[in-house]
mmCIF file of C-alpha atoms in Angstrom:
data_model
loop_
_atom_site.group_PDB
_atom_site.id
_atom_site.type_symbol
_atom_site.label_atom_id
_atom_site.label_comp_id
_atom_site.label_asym_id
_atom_site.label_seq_id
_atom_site.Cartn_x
_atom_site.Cartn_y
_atom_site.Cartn_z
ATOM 1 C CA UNK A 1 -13.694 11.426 11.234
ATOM 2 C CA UNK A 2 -16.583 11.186 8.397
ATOM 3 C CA UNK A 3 -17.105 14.466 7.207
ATOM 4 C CA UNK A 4 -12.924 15.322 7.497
ATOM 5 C CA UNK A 5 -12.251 12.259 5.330
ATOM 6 C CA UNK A 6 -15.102 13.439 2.612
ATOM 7 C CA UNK A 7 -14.296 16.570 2.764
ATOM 8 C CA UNK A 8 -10.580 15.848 2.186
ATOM 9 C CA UNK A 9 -11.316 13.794 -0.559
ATOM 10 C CA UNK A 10 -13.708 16.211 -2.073
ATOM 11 C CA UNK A 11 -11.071 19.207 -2.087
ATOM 12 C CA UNK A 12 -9.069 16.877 -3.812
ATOM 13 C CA UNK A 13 -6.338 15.372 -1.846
ATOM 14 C CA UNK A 14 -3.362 12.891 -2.696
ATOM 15 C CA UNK A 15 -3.982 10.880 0.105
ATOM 16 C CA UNK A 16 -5.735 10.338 3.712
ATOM 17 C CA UNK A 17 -4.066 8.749 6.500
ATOM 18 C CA UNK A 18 -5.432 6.903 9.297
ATOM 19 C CA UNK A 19 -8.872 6.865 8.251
ATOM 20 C CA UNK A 20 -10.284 5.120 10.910
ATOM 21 C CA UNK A 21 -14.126 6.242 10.341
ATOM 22 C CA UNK A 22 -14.423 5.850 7.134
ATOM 23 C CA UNK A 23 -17.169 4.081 5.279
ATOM 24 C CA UNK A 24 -18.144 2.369 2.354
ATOM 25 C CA UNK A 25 -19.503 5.675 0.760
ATOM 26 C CA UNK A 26 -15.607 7.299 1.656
ATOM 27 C CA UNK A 27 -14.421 4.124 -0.006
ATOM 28 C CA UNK A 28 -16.144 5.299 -3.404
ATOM 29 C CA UNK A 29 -15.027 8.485 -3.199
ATOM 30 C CA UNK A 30 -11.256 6.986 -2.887
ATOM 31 C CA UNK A 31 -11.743 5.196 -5.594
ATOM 32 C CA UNK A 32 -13.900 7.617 -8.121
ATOM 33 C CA UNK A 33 -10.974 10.342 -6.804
ATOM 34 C CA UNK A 34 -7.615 8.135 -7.243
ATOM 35 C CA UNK A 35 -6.395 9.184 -3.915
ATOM 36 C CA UNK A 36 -4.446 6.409 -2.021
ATOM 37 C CA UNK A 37 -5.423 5.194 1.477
ATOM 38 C CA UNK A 38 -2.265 5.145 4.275
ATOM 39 C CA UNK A 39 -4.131 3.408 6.923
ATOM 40 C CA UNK A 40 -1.551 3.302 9.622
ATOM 41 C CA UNK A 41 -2.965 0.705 11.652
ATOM 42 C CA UNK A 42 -0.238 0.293 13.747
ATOM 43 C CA UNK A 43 -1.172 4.086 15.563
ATOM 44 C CA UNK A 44 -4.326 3.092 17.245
ATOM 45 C CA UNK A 45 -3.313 -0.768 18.135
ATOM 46 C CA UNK A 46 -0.728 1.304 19.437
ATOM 47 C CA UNK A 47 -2.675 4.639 21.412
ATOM 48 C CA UNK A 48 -4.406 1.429 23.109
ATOM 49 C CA UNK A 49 -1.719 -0.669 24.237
ATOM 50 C CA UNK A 50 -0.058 2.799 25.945
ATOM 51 C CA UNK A 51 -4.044 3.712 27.098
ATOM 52 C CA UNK A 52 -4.667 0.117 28.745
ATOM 53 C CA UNK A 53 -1.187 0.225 30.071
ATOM 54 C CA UNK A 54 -2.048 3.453 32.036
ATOM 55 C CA UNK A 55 0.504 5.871 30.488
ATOM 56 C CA UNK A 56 -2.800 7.838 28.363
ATOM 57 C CA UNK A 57 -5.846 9.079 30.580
ATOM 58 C CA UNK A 58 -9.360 7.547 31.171
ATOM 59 C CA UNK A 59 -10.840 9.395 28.291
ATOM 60 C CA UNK A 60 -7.981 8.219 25.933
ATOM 61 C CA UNK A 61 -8.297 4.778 26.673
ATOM 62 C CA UNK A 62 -11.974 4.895 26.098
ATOM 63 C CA UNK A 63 -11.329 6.981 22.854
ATOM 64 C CA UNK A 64 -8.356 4.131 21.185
ATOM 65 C CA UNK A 65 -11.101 1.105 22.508
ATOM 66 C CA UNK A 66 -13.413 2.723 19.959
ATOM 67 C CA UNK A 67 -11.222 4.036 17.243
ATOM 68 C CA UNK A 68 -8.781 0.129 17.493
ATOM 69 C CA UNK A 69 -11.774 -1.400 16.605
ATOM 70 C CA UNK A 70 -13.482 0.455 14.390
ATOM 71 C CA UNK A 71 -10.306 1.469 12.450
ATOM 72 C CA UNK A 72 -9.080 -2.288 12.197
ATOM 73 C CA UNK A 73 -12.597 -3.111 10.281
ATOM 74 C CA UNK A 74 -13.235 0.153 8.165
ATOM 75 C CA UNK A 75 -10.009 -0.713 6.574
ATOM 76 C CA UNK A 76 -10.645 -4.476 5.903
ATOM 77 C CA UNK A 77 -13.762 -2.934 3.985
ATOM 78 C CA UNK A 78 -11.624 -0.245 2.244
ATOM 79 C CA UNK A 79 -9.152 -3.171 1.085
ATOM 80 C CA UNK A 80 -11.545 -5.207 0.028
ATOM 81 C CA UNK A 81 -13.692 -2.604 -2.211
ATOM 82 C CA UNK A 82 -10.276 -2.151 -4.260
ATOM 83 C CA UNK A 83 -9.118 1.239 -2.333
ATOM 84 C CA UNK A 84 -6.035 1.996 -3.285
ATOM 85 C CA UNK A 85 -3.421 1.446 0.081
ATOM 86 C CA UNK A 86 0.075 2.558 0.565
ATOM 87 C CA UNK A 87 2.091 1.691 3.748
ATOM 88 C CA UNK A 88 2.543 3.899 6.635
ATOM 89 C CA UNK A 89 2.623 3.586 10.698
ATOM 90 C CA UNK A 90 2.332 7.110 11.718
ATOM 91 C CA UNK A 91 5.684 6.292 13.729
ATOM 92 C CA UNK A 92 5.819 8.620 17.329
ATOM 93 C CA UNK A 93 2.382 6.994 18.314
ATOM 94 C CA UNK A 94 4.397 3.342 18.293
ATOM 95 C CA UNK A 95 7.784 3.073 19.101
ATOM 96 C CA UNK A 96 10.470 4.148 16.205
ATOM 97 C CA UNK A 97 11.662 0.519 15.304
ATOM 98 C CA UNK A 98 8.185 -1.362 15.622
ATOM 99 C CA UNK A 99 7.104 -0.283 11.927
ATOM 100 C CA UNK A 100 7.636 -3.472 10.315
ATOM 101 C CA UNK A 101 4.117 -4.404 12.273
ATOM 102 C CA UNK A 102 2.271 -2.755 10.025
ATOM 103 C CA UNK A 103 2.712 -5.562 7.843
ATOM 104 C CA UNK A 104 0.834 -8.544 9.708
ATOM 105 C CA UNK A 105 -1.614 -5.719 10.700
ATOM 106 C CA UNK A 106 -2.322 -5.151 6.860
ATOM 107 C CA UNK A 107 -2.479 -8.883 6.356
ATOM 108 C CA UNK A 108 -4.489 -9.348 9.096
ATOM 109 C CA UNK A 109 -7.623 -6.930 7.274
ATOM 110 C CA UNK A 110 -7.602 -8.686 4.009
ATOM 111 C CA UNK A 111 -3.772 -8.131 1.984
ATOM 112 C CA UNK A 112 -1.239 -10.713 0.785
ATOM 113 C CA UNK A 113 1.860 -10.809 2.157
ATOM 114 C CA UNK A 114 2.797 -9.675 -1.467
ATOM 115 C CA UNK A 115 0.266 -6.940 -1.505
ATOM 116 C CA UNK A 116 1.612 -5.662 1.648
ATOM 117 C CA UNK A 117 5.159 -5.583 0.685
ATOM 118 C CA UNK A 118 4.109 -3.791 -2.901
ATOM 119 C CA UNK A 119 1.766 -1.167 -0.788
ATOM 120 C CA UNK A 120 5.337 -0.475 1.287
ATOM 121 C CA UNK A 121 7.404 -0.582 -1.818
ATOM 122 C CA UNK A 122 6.139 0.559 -5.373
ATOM 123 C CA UNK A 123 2.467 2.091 -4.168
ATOM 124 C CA UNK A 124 4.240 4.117 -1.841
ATOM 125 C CA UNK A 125 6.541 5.435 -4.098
ATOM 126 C CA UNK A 126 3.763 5.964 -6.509
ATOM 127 C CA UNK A 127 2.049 8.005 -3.850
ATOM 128 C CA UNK A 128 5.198 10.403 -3.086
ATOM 129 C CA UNK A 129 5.733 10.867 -6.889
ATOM 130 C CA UNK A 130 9.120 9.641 -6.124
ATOM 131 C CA UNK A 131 8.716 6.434 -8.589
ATOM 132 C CA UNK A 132 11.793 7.398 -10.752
ATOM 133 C CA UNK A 133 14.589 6.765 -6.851
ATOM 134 C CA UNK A 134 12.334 4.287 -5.070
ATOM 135 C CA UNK A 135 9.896 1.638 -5.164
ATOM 136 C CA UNK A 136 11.899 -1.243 -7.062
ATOM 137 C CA UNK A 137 15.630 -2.374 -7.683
ATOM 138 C CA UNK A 138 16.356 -1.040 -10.836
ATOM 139 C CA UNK A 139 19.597 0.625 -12.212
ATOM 140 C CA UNK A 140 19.976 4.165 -10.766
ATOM 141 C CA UNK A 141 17.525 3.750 -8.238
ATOM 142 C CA UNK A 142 18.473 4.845 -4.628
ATOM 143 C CA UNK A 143 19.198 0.681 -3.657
ATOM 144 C CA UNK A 144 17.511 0.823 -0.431
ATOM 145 C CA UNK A 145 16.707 -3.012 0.812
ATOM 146 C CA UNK A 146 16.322 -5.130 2.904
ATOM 147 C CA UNK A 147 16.810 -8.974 3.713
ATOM 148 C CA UNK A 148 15.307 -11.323 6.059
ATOM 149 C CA UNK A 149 16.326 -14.935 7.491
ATOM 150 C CA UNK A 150 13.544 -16.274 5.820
ATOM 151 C CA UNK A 151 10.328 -15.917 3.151
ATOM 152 C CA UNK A 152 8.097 -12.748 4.116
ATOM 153 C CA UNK A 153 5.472 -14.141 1.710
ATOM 154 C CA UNK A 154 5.552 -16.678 4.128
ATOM 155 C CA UNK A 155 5.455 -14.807 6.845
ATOM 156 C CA UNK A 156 4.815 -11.329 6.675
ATOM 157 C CA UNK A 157 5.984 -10.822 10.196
ATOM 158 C CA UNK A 158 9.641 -12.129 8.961
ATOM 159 C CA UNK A 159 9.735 -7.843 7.527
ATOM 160 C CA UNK A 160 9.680 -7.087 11.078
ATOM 161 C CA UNK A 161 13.513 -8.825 11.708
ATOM 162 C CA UNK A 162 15.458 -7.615 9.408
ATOM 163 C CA UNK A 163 19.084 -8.775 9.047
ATOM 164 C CA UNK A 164 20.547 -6.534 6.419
ATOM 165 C CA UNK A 165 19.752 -2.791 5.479
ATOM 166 C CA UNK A 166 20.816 -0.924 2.883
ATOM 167 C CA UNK A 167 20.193 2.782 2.073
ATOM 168 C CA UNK A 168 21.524 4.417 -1.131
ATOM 169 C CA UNK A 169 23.627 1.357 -1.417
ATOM 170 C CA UNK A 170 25.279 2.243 1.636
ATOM 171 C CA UNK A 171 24.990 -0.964 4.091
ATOM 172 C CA UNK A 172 23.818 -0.088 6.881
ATOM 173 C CA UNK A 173 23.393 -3.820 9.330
#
């Protein structure tokens, strides 16, 4: 909610994710406070598909109708006031496997294909203080990759069929 997000952000926080009710003021406070946005988009598209397909209760479904919409337009505004984003899904609401649908989510609310990929890649690194083993390919780097069939900047939605993986340098498809 609101007052959880401010409040977070006020006591000085690294991140918030979801962030579904945020607002425009919440948006300044990201911003004046340097913390990084994880909207996970993906978890309430996600809490409504299971609601609507009957496998969450009444009040549920009523609950992700509210929060899918809202959530999917706070977080165009948060993009587009320059709130600083880093990719995550929140994965055990949607389906292990489904994460690379975060992307066309993010580009759906205002990102580039490219900003998407760097908010999965070197923002999120930047956010986990783990820039020195992840983020980019660079010499001594942990090499974890991927490679699709064809352009992601594109179409973003090419990140969700991925045709090689590495981790570590240790091929993994």
């Amino acid at each position: 909610g609101t007052d959880g997000i401010e409040a977070a952000l006020r006591a000085g926080v690294d991140s918030i994710e979801h962030g579904t009710f945020g607002t425009a003021e919440t948006d300044a406070l990201f911003k004046k406070t340097g913390a990084w946005f994880v909207p996970t988009m993906l978890a309430p598209q996600a809490a409504l598909a299971q609601a609507r397909a009957g496998s969450r209760s009444r009040n549920t479904l009523e609950k992700a109708e509210i929060a899918g919409k809202v959530a999917m337009e706070n977080h165009k505004r948060a993009i587009a006031n320059g709130v600083k984003i880093a990719f995550g899904t929140d994965t055990g609401v949607s389906s292990h496997g489904d994460n690379g649908k975060e992307f066309a989510l993010m580009v759906q609310v205002g990102m580039t294909p490219a900003q998407a990929i760097k908010a999965a890649t070197v923002d999120a690194a930047d956010l986990l203080g783990r820039t020195e083993s992840l983020g980019t390919l660079e010499p001594g780097k942990d090499a974890d990759l991927i490679a699709v069939a064809k352009s992601p900047l594109a179409d973003v939605t090419e990140l969700e069929r991925p045709t090689f993986v590495m981790r570590r340098g240790i091929v993994h498809k």
